[in-house]
Coordinates of C-alpha atoms in Angstrom, one line a residue:
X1 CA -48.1 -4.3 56.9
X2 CA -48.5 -0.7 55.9
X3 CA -46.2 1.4 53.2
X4 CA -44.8 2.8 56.3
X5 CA -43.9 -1.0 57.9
X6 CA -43.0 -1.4 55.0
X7 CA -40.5 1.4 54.3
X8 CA -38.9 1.6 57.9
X9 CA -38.3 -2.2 57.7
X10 CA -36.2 -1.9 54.7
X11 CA -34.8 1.6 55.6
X12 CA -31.3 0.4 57.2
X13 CA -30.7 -2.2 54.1
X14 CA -31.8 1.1 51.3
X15 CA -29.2 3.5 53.4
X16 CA -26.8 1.3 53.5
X17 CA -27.0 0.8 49.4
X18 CA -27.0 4.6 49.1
X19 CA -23.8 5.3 50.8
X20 CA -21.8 2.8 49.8
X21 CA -23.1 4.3 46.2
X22 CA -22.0 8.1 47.0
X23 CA -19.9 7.9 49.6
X24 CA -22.1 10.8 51.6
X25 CA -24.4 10.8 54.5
X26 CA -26.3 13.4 53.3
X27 CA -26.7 12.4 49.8
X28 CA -27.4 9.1 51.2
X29 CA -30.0 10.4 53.4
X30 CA -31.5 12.5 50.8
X31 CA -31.5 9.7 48.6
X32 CA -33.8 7.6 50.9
X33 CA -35.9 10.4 51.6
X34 CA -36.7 10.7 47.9
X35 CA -37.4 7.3 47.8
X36 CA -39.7 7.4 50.3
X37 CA -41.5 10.4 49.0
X38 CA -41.9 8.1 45.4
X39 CA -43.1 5.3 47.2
X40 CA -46.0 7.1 49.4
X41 CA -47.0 8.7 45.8
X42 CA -47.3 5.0 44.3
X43 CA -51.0 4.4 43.7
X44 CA -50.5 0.2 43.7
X45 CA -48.9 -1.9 46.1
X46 CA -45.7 -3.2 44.1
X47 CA -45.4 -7.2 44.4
X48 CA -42.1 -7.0 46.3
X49 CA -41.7 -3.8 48.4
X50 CA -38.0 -4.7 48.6
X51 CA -37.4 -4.9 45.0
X52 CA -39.2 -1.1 44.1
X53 CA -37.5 0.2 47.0
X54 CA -34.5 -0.5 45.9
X55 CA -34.4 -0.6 42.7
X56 CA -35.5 3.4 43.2
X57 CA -33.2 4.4 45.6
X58 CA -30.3 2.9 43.1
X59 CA -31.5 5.0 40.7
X60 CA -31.5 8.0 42.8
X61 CA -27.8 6.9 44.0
X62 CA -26.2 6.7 40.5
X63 CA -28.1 10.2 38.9
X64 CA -26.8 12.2 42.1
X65 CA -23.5 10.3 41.6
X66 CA -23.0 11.3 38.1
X67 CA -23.5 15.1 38.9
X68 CA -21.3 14.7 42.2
X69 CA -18.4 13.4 40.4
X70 CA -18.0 16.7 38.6
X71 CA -17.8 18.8 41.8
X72 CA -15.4 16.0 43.0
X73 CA -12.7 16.8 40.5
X74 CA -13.8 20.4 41.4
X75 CA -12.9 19.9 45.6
X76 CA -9.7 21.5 47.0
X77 CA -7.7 19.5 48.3
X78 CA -7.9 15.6 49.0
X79 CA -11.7 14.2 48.9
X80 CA -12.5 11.7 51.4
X81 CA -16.1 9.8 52.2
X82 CA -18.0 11.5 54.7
X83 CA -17.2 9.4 57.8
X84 CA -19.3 6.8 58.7
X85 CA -19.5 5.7 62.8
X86 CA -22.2 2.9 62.6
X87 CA -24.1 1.4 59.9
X88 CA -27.8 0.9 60.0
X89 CA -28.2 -2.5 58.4
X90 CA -27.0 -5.8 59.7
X91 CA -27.0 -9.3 57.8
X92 CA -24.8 -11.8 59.6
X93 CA -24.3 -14.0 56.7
X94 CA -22.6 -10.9 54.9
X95 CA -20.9 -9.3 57.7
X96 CA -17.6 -9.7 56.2
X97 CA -18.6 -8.4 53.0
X98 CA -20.7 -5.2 54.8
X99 CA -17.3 -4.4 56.7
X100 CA -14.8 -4.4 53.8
X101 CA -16.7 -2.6 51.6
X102 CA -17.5 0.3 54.6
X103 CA -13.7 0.9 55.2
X104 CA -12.2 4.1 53.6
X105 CA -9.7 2.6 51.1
X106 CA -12.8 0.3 49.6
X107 CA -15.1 3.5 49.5
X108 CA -11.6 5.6 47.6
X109 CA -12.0 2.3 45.7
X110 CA -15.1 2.3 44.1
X111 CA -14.4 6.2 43.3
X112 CA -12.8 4.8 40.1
X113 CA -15.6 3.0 39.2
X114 CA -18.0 4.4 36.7
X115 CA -21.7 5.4 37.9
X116 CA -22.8 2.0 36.7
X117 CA -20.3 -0.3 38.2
X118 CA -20.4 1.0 41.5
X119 CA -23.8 0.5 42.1
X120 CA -23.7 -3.1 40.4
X121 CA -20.5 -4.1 42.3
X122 CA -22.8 -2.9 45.3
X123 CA -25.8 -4.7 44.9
X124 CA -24.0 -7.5 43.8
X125 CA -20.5 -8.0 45.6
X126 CA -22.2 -6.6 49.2
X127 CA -25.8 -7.2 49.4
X128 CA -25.6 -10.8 47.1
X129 CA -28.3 -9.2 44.7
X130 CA -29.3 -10.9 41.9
X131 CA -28.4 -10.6 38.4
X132 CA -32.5 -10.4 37.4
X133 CA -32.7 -7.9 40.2
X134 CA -29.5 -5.9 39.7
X135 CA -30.7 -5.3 35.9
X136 CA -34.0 -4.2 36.9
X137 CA -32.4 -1.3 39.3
X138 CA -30.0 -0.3 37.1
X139 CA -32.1 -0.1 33.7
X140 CA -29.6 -2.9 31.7
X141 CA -29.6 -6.1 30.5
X142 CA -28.7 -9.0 32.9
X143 CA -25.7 -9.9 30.6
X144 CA -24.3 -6.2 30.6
X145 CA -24.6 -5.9 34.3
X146 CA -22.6 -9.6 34.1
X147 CA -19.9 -7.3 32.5
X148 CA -19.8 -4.3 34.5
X149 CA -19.3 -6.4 37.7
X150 CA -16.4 -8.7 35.9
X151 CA -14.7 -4.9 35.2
X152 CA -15.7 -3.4 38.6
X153 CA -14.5 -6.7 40.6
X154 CA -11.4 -6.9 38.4
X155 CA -10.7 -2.8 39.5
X156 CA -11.7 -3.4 43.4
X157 CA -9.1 -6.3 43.4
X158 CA -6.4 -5.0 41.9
X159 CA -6.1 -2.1 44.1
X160 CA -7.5 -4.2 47.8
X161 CA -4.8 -4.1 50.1
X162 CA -3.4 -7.8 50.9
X163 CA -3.7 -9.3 54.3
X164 CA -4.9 -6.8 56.5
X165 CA -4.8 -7.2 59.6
X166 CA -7.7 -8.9 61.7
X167 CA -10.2 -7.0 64.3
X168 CA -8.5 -7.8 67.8
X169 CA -5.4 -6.7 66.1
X170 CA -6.5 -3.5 64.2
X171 CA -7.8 -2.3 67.5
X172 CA -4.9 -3.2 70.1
X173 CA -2.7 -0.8 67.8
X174 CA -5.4 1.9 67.5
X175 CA -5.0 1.4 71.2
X176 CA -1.4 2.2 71.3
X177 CA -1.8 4.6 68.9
X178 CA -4.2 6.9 70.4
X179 CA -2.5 6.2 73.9
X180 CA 0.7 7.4 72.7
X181 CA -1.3 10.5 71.3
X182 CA -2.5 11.4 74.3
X183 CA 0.7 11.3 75.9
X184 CA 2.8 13.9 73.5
X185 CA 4.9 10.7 72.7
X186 CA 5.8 11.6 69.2
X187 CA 8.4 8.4 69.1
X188 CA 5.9 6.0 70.0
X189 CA 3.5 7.4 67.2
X190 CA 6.5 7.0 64.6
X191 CA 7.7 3.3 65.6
X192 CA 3.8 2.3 64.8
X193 CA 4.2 3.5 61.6
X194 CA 4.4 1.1 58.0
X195 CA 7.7 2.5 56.5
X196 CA 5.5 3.6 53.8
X197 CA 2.8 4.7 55.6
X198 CA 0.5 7.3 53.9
X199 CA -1.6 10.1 55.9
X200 CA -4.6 12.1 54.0
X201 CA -6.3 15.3 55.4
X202 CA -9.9 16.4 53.3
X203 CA -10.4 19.7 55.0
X204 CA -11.7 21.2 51.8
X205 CA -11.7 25.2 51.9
X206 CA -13.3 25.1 55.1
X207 CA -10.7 23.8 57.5
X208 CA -7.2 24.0 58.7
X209 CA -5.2 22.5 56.6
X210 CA -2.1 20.8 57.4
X211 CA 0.3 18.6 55.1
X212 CA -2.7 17.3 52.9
X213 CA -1.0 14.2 51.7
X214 CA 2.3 12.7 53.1
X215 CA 4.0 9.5 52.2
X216 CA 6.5 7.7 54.3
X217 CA 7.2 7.1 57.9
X218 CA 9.2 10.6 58.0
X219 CA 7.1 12.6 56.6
X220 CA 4.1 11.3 58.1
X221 CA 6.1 11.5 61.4
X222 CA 6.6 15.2 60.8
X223 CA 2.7 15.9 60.4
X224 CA 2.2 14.5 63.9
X225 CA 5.0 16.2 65.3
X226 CA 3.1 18.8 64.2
X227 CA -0.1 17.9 65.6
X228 CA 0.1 16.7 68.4
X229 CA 1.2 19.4 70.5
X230 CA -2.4 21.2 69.5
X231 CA -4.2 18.6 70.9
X232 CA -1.9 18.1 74.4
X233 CA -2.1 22.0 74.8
X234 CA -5.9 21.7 75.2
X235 CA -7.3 21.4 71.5
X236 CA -9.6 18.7 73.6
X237 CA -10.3 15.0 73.2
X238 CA -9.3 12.1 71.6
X239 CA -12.2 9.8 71.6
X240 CA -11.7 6.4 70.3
X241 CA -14.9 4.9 67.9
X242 CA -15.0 3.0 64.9
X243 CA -15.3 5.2 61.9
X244 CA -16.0 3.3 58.5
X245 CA -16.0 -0.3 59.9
X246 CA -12.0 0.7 61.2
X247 CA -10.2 1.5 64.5
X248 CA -10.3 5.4 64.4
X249 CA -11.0 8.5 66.8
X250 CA -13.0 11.4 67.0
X251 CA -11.7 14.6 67.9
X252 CA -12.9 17.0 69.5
X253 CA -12.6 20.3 71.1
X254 CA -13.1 21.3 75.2
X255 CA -16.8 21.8 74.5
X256 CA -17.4 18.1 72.8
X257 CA -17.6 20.1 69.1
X258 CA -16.6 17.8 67.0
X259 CA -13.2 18.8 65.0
X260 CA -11.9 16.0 62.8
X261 CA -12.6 12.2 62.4
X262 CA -9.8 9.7 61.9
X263 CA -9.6 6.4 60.6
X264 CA -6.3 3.8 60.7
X265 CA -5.2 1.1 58.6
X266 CA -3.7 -1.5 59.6
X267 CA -1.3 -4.5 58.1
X268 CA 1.5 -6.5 59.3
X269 CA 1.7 -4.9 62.5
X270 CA 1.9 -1.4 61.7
X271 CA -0.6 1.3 60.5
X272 CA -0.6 1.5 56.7
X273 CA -2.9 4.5 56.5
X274 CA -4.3 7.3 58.4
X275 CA -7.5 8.9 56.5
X276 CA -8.4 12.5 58.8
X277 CA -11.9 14.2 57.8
X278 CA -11.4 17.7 58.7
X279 CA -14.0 19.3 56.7
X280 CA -17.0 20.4 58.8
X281 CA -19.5 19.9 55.9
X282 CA -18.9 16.1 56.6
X283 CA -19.1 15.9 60.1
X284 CA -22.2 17.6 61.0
X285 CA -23.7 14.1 61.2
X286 CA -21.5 12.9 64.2
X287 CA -22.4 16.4 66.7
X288 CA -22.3 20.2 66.8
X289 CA -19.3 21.1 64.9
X290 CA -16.1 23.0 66.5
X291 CA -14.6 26.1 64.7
X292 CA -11.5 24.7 63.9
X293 CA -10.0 27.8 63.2
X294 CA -11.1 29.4 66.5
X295 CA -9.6 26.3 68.3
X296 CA -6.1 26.8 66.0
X297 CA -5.7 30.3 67.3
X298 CA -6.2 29.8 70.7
X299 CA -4.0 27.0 70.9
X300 CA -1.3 28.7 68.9
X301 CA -1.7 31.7 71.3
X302 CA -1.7 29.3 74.7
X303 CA 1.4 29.0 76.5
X304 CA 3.2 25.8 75.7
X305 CA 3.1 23.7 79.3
X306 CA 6.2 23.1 81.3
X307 CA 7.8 20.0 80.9

């Protein structure tokens, strides 16, 4: 098998490490492109492609992660993972673990974790790395990375949401959900809603920004009171897709530009969060981006329909 075989074999499996690390398409992407780049430049064949591969793009992960974290605290407004629709890799005996660590409360999760335990927590807790291994892509001591995914487990489960709701149940109120949207129903959005409930818009500097956080059936009510109209008086279209490993929707404007992506959670029957990625730095990934602001105006300018 060639370097290239090689490389595009284990492609899905490094991208998959990368994001979960940074939370970013594009840094993800970047991050495999550098490894790639290393990897052609190598002058030997290493023993185990796999183990080089990604043992490098870890590397590459937690160095663009350390910078990144600074511009974080920097971001206006909430910051939210780039949105996700489908993830490369697939490993059925870890398909539970692959989902729950994709969604966007586990990604907002292993934001408090330091450089370090992410990436362990990663290789470890999602892809079922070994300790030998995990030290050898992180540069430490099989014992220390033994500690830092003790403190990065302890972190994840403290702040894991407890029994979520299951797939065929997650979906059926998406279902309703984005029905209901569709419709102007305002009430039937609200009586879906957890009573505390809570709804966070990134739209960085770039985007419309409406109530960036709100907590609470009301308030969060209020928001989509607020937004809904904009979509029913011809904002465009609600198209239902996973985003993160979650029910969500894509929305988009009467062109197909893509204008925001949403993703629900669910538990005990209701939706427990709404994550909504308005920025259009993190959605270039998913189609040609709308100008949300053009879309606002006209909207706000249209005629509101007769009833």
């Amino acid at each position: 098998m060639t370097k290239t075989e090689e490389f595009q074999e284990l492609r899905p499996m490094l991208f998959s490490i990368a994001y979960r690390i940074l939370g970013s398409v594009s840094e993800a992407e970047d991050a495999v492109q550098e490894t790639w780049l290393r990897y052609q430049a190598t002058s030997t064949r290493p023993g185990s492609p796999k183990a080089f591969l990604s043992t490098v793009v870890t590397r590459l992960s937690i160095d663009v992660l350390r910078s990144a974290r600074v511009q974080r605290e920097e971001y206006v407004g909430p910051w939210l993972p780039e949105p996700l629709l489908t993830d490369p890799y697939e490993d059925p005996a870890r398909a539970a673990e692959l989902a729950d660590s994709l969604s966007m409360a586990a990604l907002l999760l292993l934001e408090r974790l330091t450089p370090l335990e992410r990436a362990v927590f990663v290789l470890r807790d999602v892809f079922a790395f070994g300790f030998a291994e995990i030290a050898s892509a992180v540069g430490r001591s099989e014992a220390a990375c033994h500690q830092l995914a003790v403190r990065a487990r302890r972190h994840m489960d403290a702040g894991r949401t407890r029994f979520e709701a299951d797939r065929k149940e997650r979906d059926e109120l998406a279902g309703r959900f984005f029905d209901a949207f569709r419709e102007g129903d305002v009430d039937a959005l609200t009586e879906l809603l957890a009573a505390d409930v809570t709804m966070i818009g990134d739209s960085g500097a770039t985007a419309p920004r409406f109530q960036p956080v709100s907590v609470g059936a009301d308030r969060v009510g209020r928001v989509l009171a607020k937004f809904v109209p904009l979509v029913i008086r011809g904002a465009g279209v609600v198209e239902p897709r996973q985003v993160n490993g979650r029910p969500g929707a894509i929305f988009r404007d009467r062109d197909g530009g893509v204008l925001s992506a949403w993703a629900l959670g669910v538990r005990d029957g209701r939706l427990q969060t709404i994550h909504t990625v308005n920025n259009p730095d993190k959605l270039w990934h998913i189609g040609p981006v709308a100008d949300a602001w053009a879309v606002l105006r006209e909207v706000t300018r249209a005629p509101r329909p007769s009833v």
